[in-house]
mmCIF file of C-alpha atoms in Angstrom:
data_model
loop_
_atom_site.group_PDB
_atom_site.id
_atom_site.type_symbol
_atom_site.label_atom_id
_atom_site.label_comp_id
_atom_site.label_asym_id
_atom_site.label_seq_id
_atom_site.Cartn_x
_atom_site.Cartn_y
_atom_site.Cartn_z
ATOM 1 C CA MET A 1 -35.645 -19.063 -13.768
ATOM 2 C CA ILE A 2 -36.795 -19.168 -10.098
ATOM 3 C CA VAL A 3 -37.598 -22.518 -8.353
ATOM 4 C CA ASP A 4 -39.258 -22.399 -4.856
ATOM 5 C CA MET A 5 -38.899 -25.484 -2.612
ATOM 6 C CA PRO A 6 -40.808 -25.039 0.763
ATOM 7 C CA ASN A 7 -40.134 -27.517 3.514
ATOM 8 C CA THR A 8 -37.556 -29.165 2.152
ATOM 9 C CA ASN A 9 -33.734 -30.456 2.675
ATOM 10 C CA THR A 10 -30.427 -29.918 1.108
ATOM 11 C CA ARG A 11 -30.273 -33.262 -0.489
ATOM 12 C CA ASP A 12 -33.560 -32.416 -2.465
ATOM 13 C CA VAL A 13 -32.151 -29.016 -3.082
ATOM 14 C CA ALA A 14 -28.913 -30.523 -4.694
ATOM 15 C CA LYS A 15 -30.868 -33.076 -6.671
ATOM 16 C CA ARG A 16 -33.167 -30.283 -8.183
ATOM 17 C CA LEU A 17 -30.195 -27.985 -8.867
ATOM 18 C CA LEU A 18 -28.593 -30.780 -10.955
ATOM 19 C CA ARG A 19 -31.933 -31.561 -12.806
ATOM 20 C CA GLU A 20 -32.596 -27.878 -13.671
ATOM 21 C CA ARG A 21 -29.063 -27.571 -14.847
ATOM 22 C CA ASP A 22 -29.337 -30.668 -16.878
ATOM 23 C CA GLU A 23 -32.656 -29.749 -18.473
ATOM 24 C CA GLY A 24 -31.796 -26.194 -19.218
ATOM 25 C CA GLY A 25 -28.307 -26.780 -20.341
ATOM 26 C CA ALA A 26 -26.522 -24.666 -17.823
ATOM 27 C CA VAL A 27 -23.094 -26.059 -16.544
ATOM 28 C CA ALA A 28 -21.096 -25.592 -13.510
ATOM 29 C CA LEU A 29 -17.586 -26.047 -15.012
ATOM 30 C CA GLY A 30 -16.839 -22.319 -15.340
ATOM 31 C CA ARG A 31 -17.784 -21.722 -11.552
ATOM 32 C CA VAL A 32 -14.415 -20.630 -9.789
ATOM 33 C CA LEU A 33 -15.690 -20.583 -6.240
ATOM 34 C CA THR A 34 -18.502 -20.888 -3.750
ATOM 35 C CA LEU A 35 -19.689 -17.724 -2.030
ATOM 36 C CA LEU A 36 -21.574 -18.315 1.141
ATOM 37 C CA ILE A 37 -23.623 -15.186 2.228
ATOM 38 C CA ASP A 38 -25.149 -14.948 5.793
ATOM 39 C CA THR A 39 -27.805 -12.042 5.872
ATOM 40 C CA GLY A 40 -29.254 -13.024 9.203
ATOM 41 C CA GLY A 41 -32.700 -11.509 9.344
ATOM 42 C CA HIS A 42 -32.098 -8.668 6.730
ATOM 43 C CA ASP A 43 -33.673 -8.641 3.341
ATOM 44 C CA PRO A 44 -31.386 -10.591 1.054
ATOM 45 C CA GLU A 45 -31.844 -8.974 -2.121
ATOM 46 C CA HIS A 46 -29.415 -6.148 -1.894
ATOM 47 C CA ALA A 47 -26.647 -8.846 -1.285
ATOM 48 C CA ILE A 48 -28.008 -11.033 -4.184
ATOM 49 C CA GLU A 49 -27.681 -8.127 -6.471
ATOM 50 C CA ALA A 50 -24.152 -7.306 -5.582
ATOM 51 C CA ALA A 51 -23.192 -11.076 -5.767
ATOM 52 C CA ASN A 52 -24.811 -11.453 -9.230
ATOM 53 C CA ASP A 53 -23.064 -8.397 -10.567
ATOM 54 C CA ALA A 54 -19.710 -9.557 -8.994
ATOM 55 C CA SER A 55 -20.211 -12.917 -10.516
ATOM 56 C CA ARG A 56 -19.867 -11.673 -14.005
ATOM 57 C CA GLU A 57 -16.268 -11.247 -13.183
ATOM 58 C CA HIS A 58 -16.002 -14.402 -11.026
ATOM 59 C CA PRO A 59 -18.547 -17.044 -11.980
ATOM 60 C CA CYS A 60 -19.657 -18.709 -8.795
ATOM 61 C CA ARG A 61 -22.201 -20.567 -6.745
ATOM 62 C CA VAL A 62 -23.763 -18.316 -4.424
ATOM 63 C CA ILE A 63 -25.325 -19.936 -1.225
ATOM 64 C CA LEU A 64 -27.288 -17.377 0.704
ATOM 65 C CA ILE A 65 -28.509 -18.000 4.334
ATOM 66 C CA ASN A 66 -31.365 -16.007 5.277
ATOM 67 C CA GLN A 67 -33.277 -16.278 8.844
ATOM 68 C CA GLY A 68 -36.580 -18.300 8.292
ATOM 69 C CA ARG A 69 -39.713 -18.424 10.263
ATOM 70 C CA GLY A 70 -41.125 -21.439 11.824
ATOM 71 C CA GLN A 71 -40.548 -24.057 14.630
ATOM 72 C CA GLU A 72 -38.143 -26.438 12.621
ATOM 73 C CA GLY A 73 -37.354 -26.940 9.113
ATOM 74 C CA LEU A 74 -36.019 -25.464 5.746
ATOM 75 C CA ASP A 75 -37.269 -23.466 2.807
ATOM 76 C CA ALA A 76 -35.159 -22.916 -0.262
ATOM 77 C CA GLN A 77 -35.185 -21.105 -3.453
ATOM 78 C CA ILE A 78 -32.980 -21.722 -6.584
ATOM 79 C CA ARG A 79 -32.219 -18.918 -9.219
ATOM 80 C CA LEU A 80 -30.613 -19.655 -12.487
ATOM 81 C CA GLY A 81 -30.146 -17.844 -15.620
ATOM 82 C CA GLY A 82 -31.255 -14.375 -15.819
ATOM 83 C CA ASP A 83 -32.084 -14.183 -12.193
ATOM 84 C CA ALA A 84 -28.579 -15.194 -11.042
ATOM 85 C CA GLY A 85 -26.109 -13.241 -13.126
ATOM 86 C CA ALA A 86 -23.177 -15.603 -14.024
ATOM 87 C CA SER A 87 -23.828 -17.623 -10.897
ATOM 88 C CA GLU A 88 -26.222 -20.084 -9.473
ATOM 89 C CA VAL A 89 -28.143 -18.632 -6.538
ATOM 90 C CA ILE A 90 -29.367 -20.890 -3.759
ATOM 91 C CA ILE A 91 -31.344 -19.229 -1.043
ATOM 92 C CA LEU A 92 -31.734 -21.183 2.335
ATOM 93 C CA ARG A 93 -34.117 -20.031 4.872
ATOM 94 C CA PRO A 94 -33.465 -22.266 7.965
ATOM 95 C CA TYR A 95 -35.582 -22.091 11.010
ATOM 96 C CA GLY A 96 -35.408 -23.789 14.396
ATOM 97 C CA GLU A 97 -32.671 -26.144 15.400
ATOM 98 C CA VAL A 98 -31.447 -26.171 11.747
ATOM 99 C CA GLU A 99 -29.999 -22.723 12.137
ATOM 100 C CA ASN A 100 -27.445 -24.024 14.643
ATOM 101 C CA HIS A 101 -25.879 -26.302 12.026
ATOM 102 C CA LEU A 102 -24.973 -24.011 9.090
ATOM 103 C CA ASP A 103 -21.973 -25.892 7.891
ATOM 104 C CA THR A 104 -23.739 -29.199 7.813
ATOM 105 C CA LEU A 105 -26.653 -27.531 6.016
ATOM 106 C CA VAL A 106 -24.446 -25.879 3.272
ATOM 107 C CA MET A 107 -21.955 -28.778 2.771
ATOM 108 C CA PRO A 108 -24.028 -30.816 0.205
ATOM 109 C CA LEU A 109 -24.199 -27.746 -2.014
ATOM 110 C CA LEU A 110 -20.654 -26.686 -2.022
ATOM 111 C CA LEU A 111 -18.753 -27.009 -5.455
ATOM 112 C CA PRO A 112 -16.175 -29.636 -5.325
ATOM 113 C CA ASP A 113 -12.602 -28.698 -5.116
ATOM 114 C CA ALA A 114 -13.401 -24.978 -5.404
ATOM 115 C CA PRO A 115 -12.203 -22.114 -2.923
ATOM 116 C CA ILE A 116 -14.860 -21.058 -0.396
ATOM 117 C CA VAL A 117 -15.529 -17.293 0.397
ATOM 118 C CA ALA A 118 -17.822 -16.220 3.233
ATOM 119 C CA TRP A 119 -19.618 -12.836 3.394
ATOM 120 C CA TRP A 120 -21.510 -11.246 6.245
ATOM 121 C CA PRO A 121 -23.002 -8.118 4.412
ATOM 122 C CA TYR A 122 -24.602 -6.752 7.725
ATOM 123 C CA GLU A 123 -23.810 -7.870 11.213
ATOM 124 C CA PRO A 124 -20.585 -9.847 11.300
ATOM 125 C CA PRO A 125 -19.941 -12.576 13.915
ATOM 126 C CA ALA A 126 -17.688 -11.425 16.891
ATOM 127 C CA VAL A 127 -14.941 -14.053 15.462
ATOM 128 C CA PRO A 128 -15.379 -14.856 11.827
ATOM 129 C CA SER A 129 -12.849 -17.449 11.628
ATOM 130 C CA GLU A 130 -14.842 -19.421 14.380
ATOM 131 C CA HIS A 131 -18.196 -19.270 12.855
ATOM 132 C CA PRO A 132 -19.530 -22.275 11.142
ATOM 133 C CA LEU A 133 -19.344 -20.867 7.728
ATOM 134 C CA GLY A 134 -15.992 -19.046 8.538
ATOM 135 C CA ARG A 135 -14.314 -22.210 9.461
ATOM 136 C CA MET A 136 -15.014 -23.627 5.953
ATOM 137 C CA ALA A 137 -13.723 -20.431 4.001
ATOM 138 C CA GLN A 138 -10.425 -19.460 2.801
ATOM 139 C CA ARG A 139 -11.542 -15.805 2.776
ATOM 140 C CA ARG A 140 -13.995 -14.089 5.274
ATOM 141 C CA ILE A 141 -15.587 -10.768 4.212
ATOM 142 C CA THR A 142 -17.308 -8.468 6.583
ATOM 143 C CA ASP A 143 -18.846 -5.033 6.045
ATOM 144 C CA THR A 144 -18.785 -3.052 9.501
ATOM 145 C CA SER A 145 -20.112 0.143 7.672
ATOM 146 C CA ARG A 146 -23.557 -1.616 7.589
ATOM 147 C CA ALA A 147 -23.293 -2.876 11.211
ATOM 148 C CA GLU A 148 -25.433 -1.484 14.055
ATOM 149 C CA LYS A 149 -22.339 -0.134 15.631
ATOM 150 C CA PRO A 150 -19.756 0.211 13.065
ATOM 151 C CA GLY A 151 -16.793 1.469 15.105
ATOM 152 C CA PRO A 152 -17.033 -0.851 17.924
ATOM 153 C CA THR A 153 -17.629 -3.668 15.579
ATOM 154 C CA LEU A 154 -14.435 -2.933 13.438
ATOM 155 C CA ARG A 155 -12.342 -2.900 16.732
ATOM 156 C CA GLN A 156 -13.979 -6.145 17.876
ATOM 157 C CA LEU A 157 -12.625 -7.737 14.330
ATOM 158 C CA ALA A 158 -9.282 -6.205 15.091
ATOM 159 C CA LYS A 159 -9.098 -8.248 18.272
ATOM 160 C CA SER A 160 -10.220 -11.555 16.607
ATOM 161 C CA TYR A 161 -8.360 -10.935 13.282
ATOM 162 C CA VAL A 162 -6.707 -14.049 11.543
ATOM 163 C CA GLU A 163 -5.179 -14.271 8.095
ATOM 164 C CA GLY A 164 -7.994 -14.625 5.467
ATOM 165 C CA ASP A 165 -10.297 -11.940 7.200
ATOM 166 C CA THR A 166 -10.938 -8.740 5.383
ATOM 167 C CA ASP A 167 -13.686 -5.711 5.727
ATOM 168 C CA LEU A 168 -15.023 -3.748 2.941
ATOM 169 C CA SER A 169 -14.395 -0.592 4.801
ATOM 170 C CA TRP A 170 -10.770 -1.200 3.732
ATOM 171 C CA THR A 171 -11.786 -2.171 0.111
ATOM 172 C CA ARG A 172 -13.703 1.149 -0.253
ATOM 173 C CA ASP A 173 -10.486 3.022 0.406
ATOM 174 C CA THR A 174 -8.527 1.462 -2.329
ATOM 175 C CA LEU A 175 -8.572 4.443 -4.722
ATOM 176 C CA TRP A 176 -7.930 7.035 -1.871
ATOM 177 C CA ARG A 177 -4.857 4.978 -0.880
ATOM 178 C CA GLY A 178 -3.410 4.791 -4.490
ATOM 179 C CA LEU A 179 -3.833 8.519 -5.044
ATOM 180 C CA ILE A 180 -2.235 9.534 -1.816
ATOM 181 C CA ALA A 181 0.663 6.934 -2.392
ATOM 182 C CA ALA A 182 1.129 8.463 -5.858
ATOM 183 C CA SER A 183 1.277 11.899 -4.294
ATOM 184 C CA LEU A 184 4.017 11.131 -1.832
ATOM 185 C CA ASP A 185 6.008 9.584 -4.624
ATOM 186 C CA GLN A 186 6.834 12.728 -6.055
ATOM 187 C CA PRO A 187 9.432 15.341 -4.907
ATOM 188 C CA PRO A 188 10.220 17.083 -2.576
ATOM 189 C CA TYR A 189 9.955 13.689 -0.501
ATOM 190 C CA GLU A 190 9.428 15.545 2.808
ATOM 191 C CA PRO A 191 8.118 13.491 5.789
ATOM 192 C CA VAL A 192 4.462 14.083 6.842
ATOM 193 C CA ARG A 193 4.211 15.894 10.156
ATOM 194 C CA ARG A 194 0.617 15.353 10.523
ATOM 195 C CA ALA A 195 -2.352 13.882 8.931
ATOM 196 C CA VAL A 196 -6.237 14.340 8.901
ATOM 197 C CA VAL A 197 -8.929 12.524 7.708
ATOM 198 C CA ALA A 198 -12.380 13.882 7.494
ATOM 199 C CA GLY A 199 -15.486 11.984 6.748
ATOM 200 C CA GLU A 200 -18.878 10.580 7.883
ATOM 201 C CA SER A 201 -18.995 10.136 11.507
ATOM 202 C CA THR A 202 -19.677 6.588 11.761
ATOM 203 C CA HIS A 203 -18.365 5.368 8.374
ATOM 204 C CA THR A 204 -15.513 2.865 9.086
ATOM 205 C CA SER A 205 -13.693 3.571 5.883
ATOM 206 C CA VAL A 206 -12.658 6.797 7.710
ATOM 207 C CA ASP A 207 -11.155 4.856 10.576
ATOM 208 C CA MET A 208 -9.238 2.492 8.175
ATOM 209 C CA MET A 209 -7.842 5.392 6.141
ATOM 210 C CA ALA A 210 -6.584 7.016 9.334
ATOM 211 C CA ALA A 211 -5.139 3.617 10.428
ATOM 212 C CA TRP A 212 -3.454 3.004 7.247
ATOM 213 C CA LEU A 213 -1.775 6.518 7.540
ATOM 214 C CA ALA A 214 -0.811 6.123 11.093
ATOM 215 C CA HIS A 215 0.846 2.828 10.270
ATOM 216 C CA SER A 216 2.555 3.704 7.003
ATOM 217 C CA LEU A 217 3.543 7.423 7.882
ATOM 218 C CA LYS A 218 4.322 6.817 11.556
ATOM 219 C CA CYS A 219 2.863 10.403 12.164
ATOM 220 C CA PRO A 220 0.007 11.655 14.415
ATOM 221 C CA VAL A 221 -3.363 11.150 12.572
ATOM 222 C CA ASP A 222 -6.535 13.177 13.455
ATOM 223 C CA VAL A 223 -10.147 12.188 12.390
ATOM 224 C CA GLU A 224 -12.786 14.858 11.873
ATOM 225 C CA ARG A 225 -16.229 13.186 11.970
ATOM 226 C CA ILE A 226 -18.922 14.827 10.068
ATOM 227 C CA PRO A 227 -22.590 13.734 10.359
ATOM 228 C CA ASP A 228 -24.203 12.846 7.153
ATOM 229 C CA ALA A 229 -21.070 13.484 5.009
ATOM 230 C CA PRO A 230 -20.594 11.226 2.013
ATOM 231 C CA ALA A 231 -18.102 8.749 3.362
ATOM 232 C CA ILE A 232 -14.452 10.357 3.333
ATOM 233 C CA VAL A 233 -14.491 14.029 2.211
ATOM 234 C CA GLN A 234 -10.933 14.941 2.620
ATOM 235 C CA VAL A 235 -7.450 13.723 3.414
ATOM 236 C CA ARG A 236 -4.736 16.387 4.492
ATOM 237 C CA LEU A 237 -1.062 15.620 4.786
ATOM 238 C CA GLU A 238 0.751 18.430 6.489
ATOM 239 C CA ARG A 239 4.567 18.813 5.577
ATOM 240 C CA ALA A 240 6.987 21.647 6.055
ATOM 241 C CA GLY A 241 7.014 22.505 2.352
ATOM 242 C CA GLY A 242 3.119 22.554 2.085
ATOM 243 C CA ASP A 243 0.139 20.394 2.517
ATOM 244 C CA ILE A 244 -1.167 17.613 0.061
ATOM 245 C CA VAL A 245 -4.816 17.820 0.222
ATOM 246 C CA LEU A 246 -7.154 15.384 -1.562
ATOM 247 C CA ASP A 247 -10.659 16.954 -1.164
ATOM 248 C CA ARG A 248 -14.053 15.113 -2.383
ATOM 249 C CA PRO A 249 -16.922 17.044 -0.807
ATOM 250 C CA ASP A 250 -19.500 15.783 -3.081
ATOM 251 C CA GLY A 251 -18.711 12.174 -3.176
ATOM 252 C CA LYS A 252 -18.051 12.200 -6.906
ATOM 253 C CA THR A 253 -15.088 14.245 -7.933
ATOM 254 C CA ALA A 254 -11.840 14.980 -5.958
ATOM 255 C CA ALA A 255 -9.482 17.907 -6.268
ATOM 256 C CA LEU A 256 -5.709 16.957 -5.390
ATOM 257 C CA SER A 257 -3.722 19.984 -4.387
ATOM 258 C CA GLN A 258 -0.048 19.936 -3.845
ATOM 259 C CA PRO A 259 2.765 22.774 -3.463
ATOM 260 C CA ASP A 260 4.040 24.237 -6.699
ATOM 261 C CA GLN A 261 1.565 22.179 -8.831
ATOM 262 C CA PRO A 262 -1.696 23.149 -10.358
ATOM 263 C CA GLU A 263 -4.968 21.431 -8.838
ATOM 264 C CA HIS A 264 -5.941 18.357 -10.483
ATOM 265 C CA ARG A 265 -9.518 17.226 -10.830
ATOM 266 C CA ILE A 266 -9.967 13.423 -10.483
ATOM 267 C CA ALA A 267 -13.140 11.291 -10.951
ATOM 268 C CA LEU A 268 -13.536 9.717 -7.369
ATOM 269 C CA PRO A 269 -16.930 8.393 -6.908
ATOM 270 C CA ILE A 270 -18.066 6.443 -3.925
ATOM 271 C CA ARG A 271 -17.524 2.917 -4.778
ATOM 272 C CA HIS A 272 -20.564 0.558 -5.187
ATOM 273 C CA LEU A 273 -20.870 -2.513 -3.019
ATOM 274 C CA ARG A 274 -20.509 -4.971 -6.261
ATOM 275 C CA GLU A 275 -17.174 -3.173 -7.037
ATOM 276 C CA CYS A 276 -15.747 -3.690 -3.490
ATOM 277 C CA LEU A 277 -16.960 -7.474 -3.519
ATOM 278 C CA ALA A 278 -15.521 -8.229 -6.988
ATOM 279 C CA GLU A 279 -12.014 -6.543 -5.933
ATOM 280 C CA GLU A 280 -12.243 -8.990 -2.740
ATOM 281 C CA LEU A 281 -12.890 -11.993 -4.788
ATOM 282 C CA ARG A 282 -9.862 -11.418 -6.983
ATOM 283 C CA ARG A 283 -7.531 -12.543 -4.395
ATOM 284 C CA LEU A 284 -7.851 -15.638 -2.249
ATOM 285 C CA ASP A 285 -4.648 -15.141 -0.354
ATOM 286 C CA PRO A 286 -4.467 -13.297 2.934
ATOM 287 C CA ASP A 287 -4.278 -9.480 2.728
ATOM 288 C CA GLU A 288 -1.403 -9.011 4.860
ATOM 289 C CA VAL A 289 -1.308 -5.033 4.611
ATOM 290 C CA TYR A 290 -5.044 -5.115 5.897
ATOM 291 C CA GLY A 291 -4.130 -7.276 8.616
ATOM 292 C CA GLU A 292 -1.311 -5.067 9.940
ATOM 293 C CA VAL A 293 -3.276 -1.844 9.607
ATOM 294 C CA LEU A 294 -6.297 -3.514 11.421
ATOM 295 C CA THR A 295 -4.307 -4.893 14.129
ATOM 296 C CA LYS A 296 -1.635 -2.168 14.598
ATOM 297 C CA GLY A 297 -2.758 0.832 12.817
ATOM 298 C CA LEU A 298 -6.394 1.087 14.266
ATOM 299 C CA ALA A 299 -5.266 1.369 17.687
ATOM 300 C CA LYS A 300 -3.385 4.502 17.073
ATOM 301 C CA VAL A 301 -6.727 6.076 16.031
ATOM 302 C CA THR A 302 -9.113 7.559 18.563
ATOM 303 C CA ALA A 303 -12.277 5.830 18.852
#
């Protein structure tokens, strides 16, 4: 069900939401958090679709801010039932002076006594923790891979990092990190002399993978940037007894090559946005490893 509310205010939105829930039999008791999404002037549907999918694992109230058009006011839309996954979706389109008070705008709609997560699917603020929505949130999720200037944006986030920040470029590397850590946990336990990460030239998951290797292995790491590649395509760890190579040229299946072992074929598809978002919503405590890799490891990777 979709309810459009042009030229309204959040008090009326809250009343209408309560009425629709009562009449439709929907309840908010199972909601575990409030997810605040700021899409700026971008089309919000991609973010709503990902949030709806993630809500099946983490039932939540979604409050999405999308830039409106006009001199002064607020348009809103409420989505419930099949149009909202396992969540309640409230789309707010402020325009004029209202845009400068996002915290006051969303406050009447927050779930009581529930954690708050803020997510910027496109351009993140320079300092997420100081943004009006970021100040309210326990976790702040950015996605530098979709920013206009991915690499510089990631490095700006490194300068402004505080506990509770995370970026989906790190989440997209989760499966890669697990496979590489498992391969290093097998004999002959030789130190890595050099690492190479190859991937799409502007994709920040490449930078975060290189930063993690540099921080964890304390070895030189080179980045091979390939235009139009499907995200990360290869990680190579050079050791005296032979290289460990994890190769995924097609973005679907990886081949793991190790000395004195047969080649292993592993399903390693590029992760969907909904998977990454759901993974980040599983934890509301600070990701300390991400913080160390972002603030210490990234500096060791050539921009």
